[in-house]
């Protein structure tokens, strides 16, 4: 089915729901059965020659084809030689960004309208790559909330979006635009907040306008000028306020932190995840393990900035910063992963990484020493747990959303097969079939 037809049929379904009960017979959901060579369930197990029964937007049954009852009249999708998997989940994306023309400048040259257009383009690429859900990590003008709504209504194709709104950061920090004259007033790349009261107010503001989670900046960064990746930013009291106010409103907090005291403070304040964690120490890893804090490693972005950041238009200071920590980052992250710190899959997709999110899998295998199965679980079971959607997502099992993807062959033998998703179903609707 083409994207447009899929979108239209989703819209149609949405409209039908509003029709009064007299039309109930017309709402009979279609039943589809998918057969393939194997199913990677998303709980660590594999089923050979599986059949998955989908009715409406949910999975009704999944198991060996020999034991699954195929309902009469069901539409059958045969994916011979393919492996089925749960739709992938990227827990760190910026769908609203195409900032290859140079970091800070986007904040002063572009509007939220640009961000909304980029989101429409990138959402499609991301879904096409097999990612049926993403957790956004900071977007201007609530453009991520707008994209989420447009996708949910079937206006544009894309993954399920868990929105953050703009990241919260301190004056002069990673979410600010620095290095210019104080006589020129520039907006931040995020929302600049100072003090416990402003943190509380901004968390409430973001939730009011649709944030599903709160993104805070706990340390300096790579793409920001004049701050070290290990320099602390928010005070301990501000971090605690962000977490407790978010929790009161039923939201989790994701914290940008590369290392140093700011990383420890964020974990101690109770954030759900540390984003990047580039220079995480053994002690910090132990604390994260004890508190159940996820580490979202975003390997691809740093590897690519080191490799050809200059060519891609990243500012020289960013390329220098990335290079300075590259080797140590690999060692530290591998040690944390091997020590059993919970990891959730995340790419920090920006610029040309949108649609190549699946390349993070092989970096997890090469850099962290993950098995292909561990890498897959980080993007399914563990990513769903971090977002808080385990009841609906993360595995191909009875009752969950029918978010199912397929690749040719066996990705457990060659992890790079996960970069070539040939089939994408989201909420029971097929968005891609037979592509490459
Ligand atoms: Zn990010």
Coordinates of C-alpha atoms and ligand atoms in Angstrom, one line a residue:
X1 CA 0.0 0.0 0.0
X2 CA 1.3 3.5 -0.8
X3 CA 1.9 5.9 2.0
X4 CA -0.9 8.1 0.8
X5 CA -3.4 5.2 0.7
X6 CA -2.2 4.0 4.1
X7 CA -2.6 7.5 5.4
X8 CA -6.1 7.8 3.9
X9 CA -7.2 4.5 5.2
X10 CA -6.0 5.4 8.7
X11 CA -7.9 8.7 8.5
X12 CA -10.9 6.7 7.4
X13 CA -10.6 4.4 10.4
X14 CA -10.3 7.4 12.7
X15 CA -13.5 8.9 11.2
X16 CA -15.4 5.7 11.5
X17 CA -14.8 5.6 15.2
X18 CA -16.8 8.8 15.6
X19 CA -19.8 7.2 13.8
X20 CA -22.7 6.3 16.2
X21 CA -23.3 2.7 17.1
X22 CA -25.8 2.1 14.3
X23 CA -22.9 1.7 11.9
X24 CA -21.1 -0.8 14.2
X25 CA -21.3 -3.6 11.7
X26 CA -19.3 -1.6 9.2
X27 CA -16.4 -1.2 11.7
X28 CA -15.6 -5.0 11.6
X29 CA -11.7 -4.8 11.7
X30 CA -9.8 -6.7 9.0
X31 CA -7.7 -9.6 10.0
X32 CA -4.3 -10.2 8.5
X33 CA -1.9 -13.1 9.0
X34 CA 1.9 -12.6 8.4
X35 CA 4.1 -15.6 7.8
X36 CA 7.9 -15.6 7.6
X37 CA 11.0 -17.7 8.2
X38 CA 11.4 -16.6 11.8
X39 CA 10.2 -14.1 14.4
X40 CA 12.4 -12.3 16.8
X41 CA 9.8 -11.8 19.5
X42 CA 11.3 -9.0 21.5
X43 CA 11.7 -10.9 24.7
X44 CA 14.9 -12.7 23.9
X45 CA 13.2 -15.6 22.1
X46 CA 13.0 -16.6 18.4
X47 CA 10.2 -18.6 16.8
X48 CA 10.9 -20.5 13.6
X49 CA 8.2 -20.5 10.8
X50 CA 5.9 -18.1 12.7
X51 CA 2.5 -16.8 12.0
X52 CA 1.3 -13.5 13.4
X53 CA -2.4 -12.7 13.5
X54 CA -3.3 -9.0 13.4
X55 CA -6.8 -7.6 13.9
X56 CA -7.4 -3.9 13.6
X57 CA -4.4 -2.2 15.2
X58 CA -3.5 -5.1 17.6
X59 CA -1.7 -8.4 17.6
X60 CA -4.2 -11.2 18.3
X61 CA -1.8 -14.1 18.3
X62 CA 1.8 -14.9 17.5
X63 CA 3.5 -18.3 17.5
X64 CA 4.7 -21.2 15.3
X65 CA 2.5 -21.4 12.2
X66 CA 1.7 -25.0 13.0
X67 CA -0.1 -23.9 16.2
X68 CA -1.7 -20.6 15.2
X69 CA -5.3 -20.7 14.1
X70 CA -5.8 -18.7 10.9
X71 CA -9.2 -17.0 11.0
X72 CA -11.3 -17.7 7.9
X73 CA -11.1 -14.9 5.4
X74 CA -7.9 -13.5 6.8
X75 CA -5.6 -11.7 4.4
X76 CA -2.3 -13.5 4.3
X77 CA 1.1 -11.7 3.9
X78 CA 3.9 -14.2 3.0
X79 CA 7.4 -13.0 3.7
X80 CA 9.4 -16.1 2.8
X81 CA 13.0 -16.0 3.9
X82 CA 12.4 -13.0 6.1
X83 CA 12.7 -12.3 9.8
X84 CA 9.9 -10.5 11.6
X85 CA 10.7 -8.2 14.5
X86 CA 8.9 -5.7 16.7
X87 CA 8.9 -2.2 15.2
X88 CA 12.1 -0.5 16.3
X89 CA 12.1 2.3 18.8
X90 CA 14.7 5.1 18.7
X91 CA 14.7 6.8 22.1
X92 CA 16.7 9.9 21.0
X93 CA 15.7 11.7 17.8
X94 CA 15.3 15.3 16.6
X95 CA 12.9 14.8 13.7
X96 CA 12.5 18.5 13.5
X97 CA 16.1 19.2 12.6
X98 CA 18.1 19.4 9.5
X99 CA 21.0 21.3 10.9
X100 CA 23.8 20.2 8.6
X101 CA 24.4 23.9 7.8
X102 CA 26.0 24.5 11.1
X103 CA 24.7 24.2 14.7
X104 CA 23.8 27.5 16.3
X105 CA 22.8 29.3 13.2
X106 CA 19.7 27.2 12.7
X107 CA 18.4 28.8 16.0
X108 CA 18.5 32.3 14.4
X109 CA 17.8 31.5 10.8
X110 CA 14.9 29.0 11.1
X111 CA 11.4 29.1 12.6
X112 CA 9.2 26.4 14.1
X113 CA 7.5 26.3 10.7
X114 CA 10.8 25.0 9.2
X115 CA 11.0 22.5 12.0
X116 CA 7.5 21.2 11.2
X117 CA 8.4 20.7 7.6
X118 CA 11.6 18.9 8.4
X119 CA 9.7 16.7 10.8
X120 CA 7.3 15.7 8.0
X121 CA 10.2 14.7 5.8
X122 CA 12.2 13.0 8.5
X123 CA 9.2 11.1 10.0
X124 CA 8.6 9.3 6.8
X125 CA 12.3 8.4 6.4
X126 CA 12.4 7.1 10.0
X127 CA 9.2 5.0 9.6
X128 CA 10.6 3.6 6.3
X129 CA 13.7 2.5 8.2
X130 CA 11.5 0.3 10.5
X131 CA 11.2 2.7 13.4
X132 CA 7.6 2.7 14.5
X133 CA 8.1 4.8 17.6
X134 CA 10.6 7.6 18.6
X135 CA 11.2 9.6 21.7
X136 CA 12.0 13.1 20.7
X137 CA 14.8 14.8 22.6
X138 CA 14.2 18.5 22.0
X139 CA 12.3 20.5 19.3
X140 CA 11.6 24.2 18.8
X141 CA 8.0 25.6 18.9
X142 CA 6.5 22.3 19.9
X143 CA 6.9 21.2 16.3
X144 CA 7.4 17.6 17.6
X145 CA 3.9 17.8 19.2
X146 CA 2.5 19.0 15.9
X147 CA 4.2 16.2 14.0
X148 CA 2.9 13.7 16.5
X149 CA -0.6 14.9 16.0
X150 CA -0.4 15.0 12.2
X151 CA 0.9 11.4 12.2
X152 CA -1.7 10.1 14.7
X153 CA -4.5 11.6 12.5
X154 CA -3.1 10.0 9.4
X155 CA -2.2 13.2 7.6
X156 CA 1.5 12.3 7.2
X157 CA 3.2 8.9 7.6
X158 CA 5.6 8.6 10.5
X159 CA 6.4 6.8 13.7
X160 CA 4.5 7.2 16.9
X161 CA 6.1 10.3 18.5
X162 CA 6.7 10.8 22.2
X163 CA 7.3 14.6 22.3
X164 CA 9.5 16.7 24.5
X165 CA 9.0 20.2 23.3
X166 CA 12.2 22.3 23.7
X167 CA 15.0 21.0 26.0
X168 CA 15.5 22.9 29.3
X169 CA 18.9 24.3 29.8
X170 CA 20.7 27.1 31.8
X171 CA 21.7 30.5 30.6
X172 CA 25.0 30.1 28.7
X173 CA 24.7 26.3 28.6
X174 CA 24.4 23.6 26.0
X175 CA 20.8 24.7 25.1
X176 CA 21.8 28.3 24.7
X177 CA 23.5 30.1 21.8
X178 CA 26.8 31.4 23.0
X179 CA 29.9 33.3 21.8
X180 CA 28.1 36.4 20.5
X181 CA 28.0 40.0 21.8
X182 CA 25.7 40.6 24.8
X183 CA 24.3 43.5 22.8
X184 CA 22.6 41.0 20.5
X185 CA 19.7 39.1 22.0
X186 CA 19.6 35.6 20.7
X187 CA 17.2 32.8 21.5
X188 CA 18.5 29.5 22.8
X189 CA 18.3 26.2 20.9
X190 CA 16.2 25.1 23.9
X191 CA 14.2 26.9 26.6
X192 CA 16.6 28.8 28.9
X193 CA 15.6 28.4 32.6
X194 CA 17.3 29.5 35.8
X195 CA 16.3 28.7 39.3
X196 CA 14.0 26.1 40.9
X197 CA 10.9 28.2 40.3
X198 CA 11.5 28.6 36.6
X199 CA 12.2 24.9 36.2
X200 CA 8.9 24.1 37.9
X201 CA 7.0 26.6 35.7
X202 CA 8.7 25.4 32.5
X203 CA 7.9 21.7 33.2
X204 CA 4.3 22.7 33.7
X205 CA 4.3 24.8 30.6
X206 CA 5.8 22.0 28.5
X207 CA 3.3 19.4 29.8
X208 CA 0.5 21.9 29.1
X209 CA 1.5 22.1 25.5
X210 CA 1.9 18.4 24.9
X211 CA 5.3 17.2 26.2
X212 CA 5.3 13.4 26.9
X213 CA 8.6 13.7 28.6
X214 CA 10.9 16.5 29.7
X215 CA 14.4 16.9 28.3
X216 CA 17.0 18.6 30.4
X217 CA 20.6 19.5 29.8
X218 CA 22.7 18.4 32.8
X219 CA 26.2 19.0 31.3
X220 CA 28.0 20.8 28.5
X221 CA 27.9 19.3 25.0
X222 CA 29.7 18.7 21.7
X223 CA 27.7 21.0 19.4
X224 CA 27.7 23.9 21.8
X225 CA 30.4 26.6 21.9
X226 CA 32.4 27.4 25.1
X227 CA 31.3 24.6 27.4
X228 CA 33.1 21.3 28.3
X229 CA 31.1 18.0 27.8
X230 CA 31.8 17.2 31.5
X231 CA 30.9 20.6 32.9
X232 CA 27.9 20.6 35.2
X233 CA 25.0 22.9 34.3
X234 CA 21.9 22.8 36.4
X235 CA 22.2 22.9 40.2
X236 CA 21.3 19.8 42.1
X237 CA 18.2 21.5 43.4
X238 CA 17.1 22.5 39.8
X239 CA 17.6 18.9 38.7
X240 CA 15.6 17.5 41.6
X241 CA 12.8 20.0 40.9
X242 CA 12.6 19.0 37.2
X243 CA 12.3 15.3 38.1
X244 CA 9.8 15.8 40.9
X245 CA 7.5 18.2 39.1
X246 CA 7.6 16.0 36.0
X247 CA 6.8 13.0 38.1
X248 CA 3.9 14.8 39.7
X249 CA 2.5 15.3 36.2
X250 CA 3.1 11.7 35.2
X251 CA 6.2 12.4 33.1
X252 CA 9.8 11.1 33.0
X253 CA 12.9 13.2 32.5
X254 CA 15.7 12.5 30.0
X255 CA 19.0 14.2 30.8
X256 CA 21.7 15.1 28.3
X257 CA 24.9 14.3 30.2
X258 CA 28.4 13.3 28.9
X259 CA 30.1 12.8 32.2
X260 CA 31.4 14.4 35.3
X261 CA 29.5 15.7 38.4
X262 CA 26.5 16.7 36.3
X263 CA 25.9 13.1 35.2
X264 CA 26.0 11.9 38.8
X265 CA 23.7 14.7 39.9
X266 CA 21.2 13.9 37.2
X267 CA 21.2 10.2 38.1
X268 CA 20.9 11.0 41.8
X269 CA 18.0 13.4 41.1
X270 CA 16.2 10.4 39.5
X271 CA 16.1 11.0 35.8
X272 CA 14.9 8.1 33.7
X273 CA 17.8 8.2 31.3
X274 CA 21.2 9.6 30.6
X275 CA 21.6 10.7 27.0
X276 CA 25.1 10.1 25.5
X277 CA 26.9 9.2 28.8
X278 CA 30.2 9.4 26.8
X279 CA 32.5 9.5 29.8
X280 CA 30.5 7.5 32.3
X281 CA 32.8 6.0 35.0
X282 CA 32.5 2.6 36.7
X283 CA 31.1 4.3 39.9
X284 CA 28.5 6.2 37.9
X285 CA 27.6 3.0 36.0
X286 CA 27.1 1.2 39.3
X287 CA 24.8 4.0 40.5
X288 CA 22.8 3.9 37.3
X289 CA 22.5 0.1 37.5
X290 CA 21.3 0.4 41.1
X291 CA 18.7 3.1 40.3
X292 CA 17.6 1.5 37.0
X293 CA 18.7 4.6 35.0
X294 CA 19.0 3.9 31.3
X295 CA 22.0 5.0 29.2
X296 CA 21.1 6.0 25.7
X297 CA 24.5 5.8 23.9
X298 CA 23.9 7.7 20.6
X299 CA 27.0 6.1 19.1
X300 CA 26.4 6.9 15.4
X301 CA 26.3 10.7 15.8
X302 CA 29.6 11.0 17.6
X303 CA 31.3 8.5 15.3
X304 CA 30.1 10.4 12.3
X305 CA 31.1 13.8 13.6
X306 CA 34.6 12.4 14.2
X307 CA 34.8 10.7 10.8
X308 CA 33.5 13.4 8.5
X309 CA 32.0 16.2 10.7
X310 CA 33.9 18.9 8.8
X311 CA 32.6 17.7 5.5
X312 CA 29.1 17.6 6.8
X313 CA 29.3 21.2 7.9
X314 CA 29.6 20.8 11.7
X315 CA 31.5 23.7 13.2
X316 CA 35.3 23.1 13.8
X317 CA 34.9 23.4 17.6
X318 CA 32.3 20.6 17.6
X319 CA 34.5 18.3 15.5
X320 CA 37.5 19.0 17.9
X321 CA 35.4 18.2 20.9
X322 CA 34.1 15.0 19.4
X323 CA 37.6 13.9 18.5
X324 CA 39.0 14.7 21.9
X325 CA 36.7 12.2 23.7
X326 CA 36.2 9.6 20.9
X327 CA 38.6 6.9 22.1
X328 CA 37.8 7.2 25.8
X329 CA 34.1 7.3 25.0
X330 CA 34.3 3.9 23.3
X331 CA 36.1 2.4 26.2
X332 CA 33.9 3.8 28.9
X333 CA 30.6 3.0 27.2
X334 CA 31.7 -0.5 26.4
X335 CA 32.7 -1.0 30.1
X336 CA 29.3 0.3 31.3
X337 CA 27.5 -2.0 28.9
X338 CA 29.5 -5.0 29.9
X339 CA 28.9 -4.2 33.5
X340 CA 25.2 -4.5 33.0
X341 CA 24.1 -0.8 33.0
X342 CA 20.7 -0.8 31.3
X343 CA 21.0 0.5 27.7
X344 CA 18.2 1.8 25.5
X345 CA 18.7 2.3 21.7
X346 CA 19.1 6.0 20.6
X347 CA 20.8 7.7 17.8
X348 CA 20.5 11.5 18.3
X349 CA 19.3 11.5 14.7
X350 CA 19.8 14.9 13.1
X351 CA 20.9 16.0 9.7
X352 CA 21.5 13.1 7.4
X353 CA 21.1 10.4 10.0
X354 CA 17.3 10.4 9.7
X355 CA 16.4 7.2 7.9
X356 CA 19.8 5.6 8.8
X357 CA 18.8 5.0 12.4
X358 CA 19.4 1.3 11.9
X359 CA 23.1 1.8 11.6
X360 CA 23.3 2.3 15.3
X361 CA 22.8 -1.5 15.7
X362 CA 26.2 -2.4 14.2
X363 CA 27.9 0.3 16.3
X364 CA 26.4 -1.3 19.4
X365 CA 27.8 -4.6 18.3
X366 CA 31.3 -3.2 17.4
X367 CA 31.8 -0.6 20.1
X368 CA 29.8 -2.0 23.1
X369 CA 30.4 -5.7 22.3
X370 CA 26.6 -6.3 22.3
X371 CA 25.3 -9.4 20.6
X372 CA 22.9 -8.7 17.7
X373 CA 20.1 -9.9 20.0
X374 CA 21.1 -7.5 22.8
X375 CA 21.1 -4.7 20.3
X376 CA 17.7 -5.6 19.1
X377 CA 16.3 -5.8 22.6
X378 CA 17.7 -2.3 23.4
X379 CA 15.5 -1.0 20.5
X380 CA 12.4 -3.0 21.4
X381 CA 11.8 -4.3 24.9
X382 CA 14.2 -1.9 26.7
X383 CA 13.3 1.2 24.6
X384 CA 9.6 0.5 25.3
X385 CA 10.3 0.1 29.0
X386 CA 12.2 3.4 29.1
X387 CA 9.4 5.3 27.4
X388 CA 6.8 3.6 29.6
X389 CA 4.9 1.8 26.8
X390 CA 5.7 -1.9 27.5
X391 CA 2.0 -2.8 27.7
X392 CA 1.6 -1.8 24.1
X393 CA 5.0 -2.0 22.4
X394 CA 8.4 -3.7 22.4
X395 CA 7.4 -7.3 21.4
X396 CA 5.3 -9.2 18.9
X397 CA 3.0 -10.8 21.5
X398 CA -0.8 -11.0 22.0
X399 CA -2.5 -7.7 22.8
X400 CA 0.3 -5.3 21.7
X401 CA 0.2 -2.7 18.9
X402 CA 0.6 -4.4 15.5
X403 CA 3.9 -2.6 15.0
X404 CA 5.9 -5.2 13.0
X405 CA 8.9 -5.0 10.6
X406 CA 10.8 -7.5 8.5
X407 CA 14.2 -7.9 7.1
X408 CA 15.6 -10.4 4.6
X409 CA 17.6 -13.3 6.1
X410 CA 18.6 -13.6 9.7
X411 CA 19.9 -10.4 11.4
X412 CA 21.3 -12.5 14.3
X413 CA 23.9 -13.7 11.8
X414 CA 24.5 -10.3 10.2
X415 CA 23.4 -7.3 12.3
X416 CA 23.7 -5.0 9.2
X417 CA 20.6 -6.6 7.8
X418 CA 18.7 -4.4 10.3
X419 CA 19.7 -1.4 8.1
X420 CA 17.6 -2.8 5.2
X421 CA 14.0 -3.1 6.4
X422 CA 11.7 -4.4 3.7
X423 CA 8.4 -4.4 5.4
X424 CA 6.8 -2.0 7.9
X425 CA 3.4 -2.3 9.6
X426 CA 2.3 0.2 12.2
X427 CA -0.9 -0.1 14.1
X428 CA -2.0 -2.8 11.7
X429 CA -1.5 -0.7 8.6
X430 CA 1.2 -1.6 6.0
X431 CA 3.4 1.4 5.2
X432 CA 6.1 -0.5 3.3
X433 CA 6.1 -3.8 1.5
X434 CA 8.8 -5.3 -0.7
X435 CA 11.0 -2.2 -0.6
X436 CA 14.7 -2.1 0.1
Ligands
LIG1 ZN1 20.1 15.1 21.0

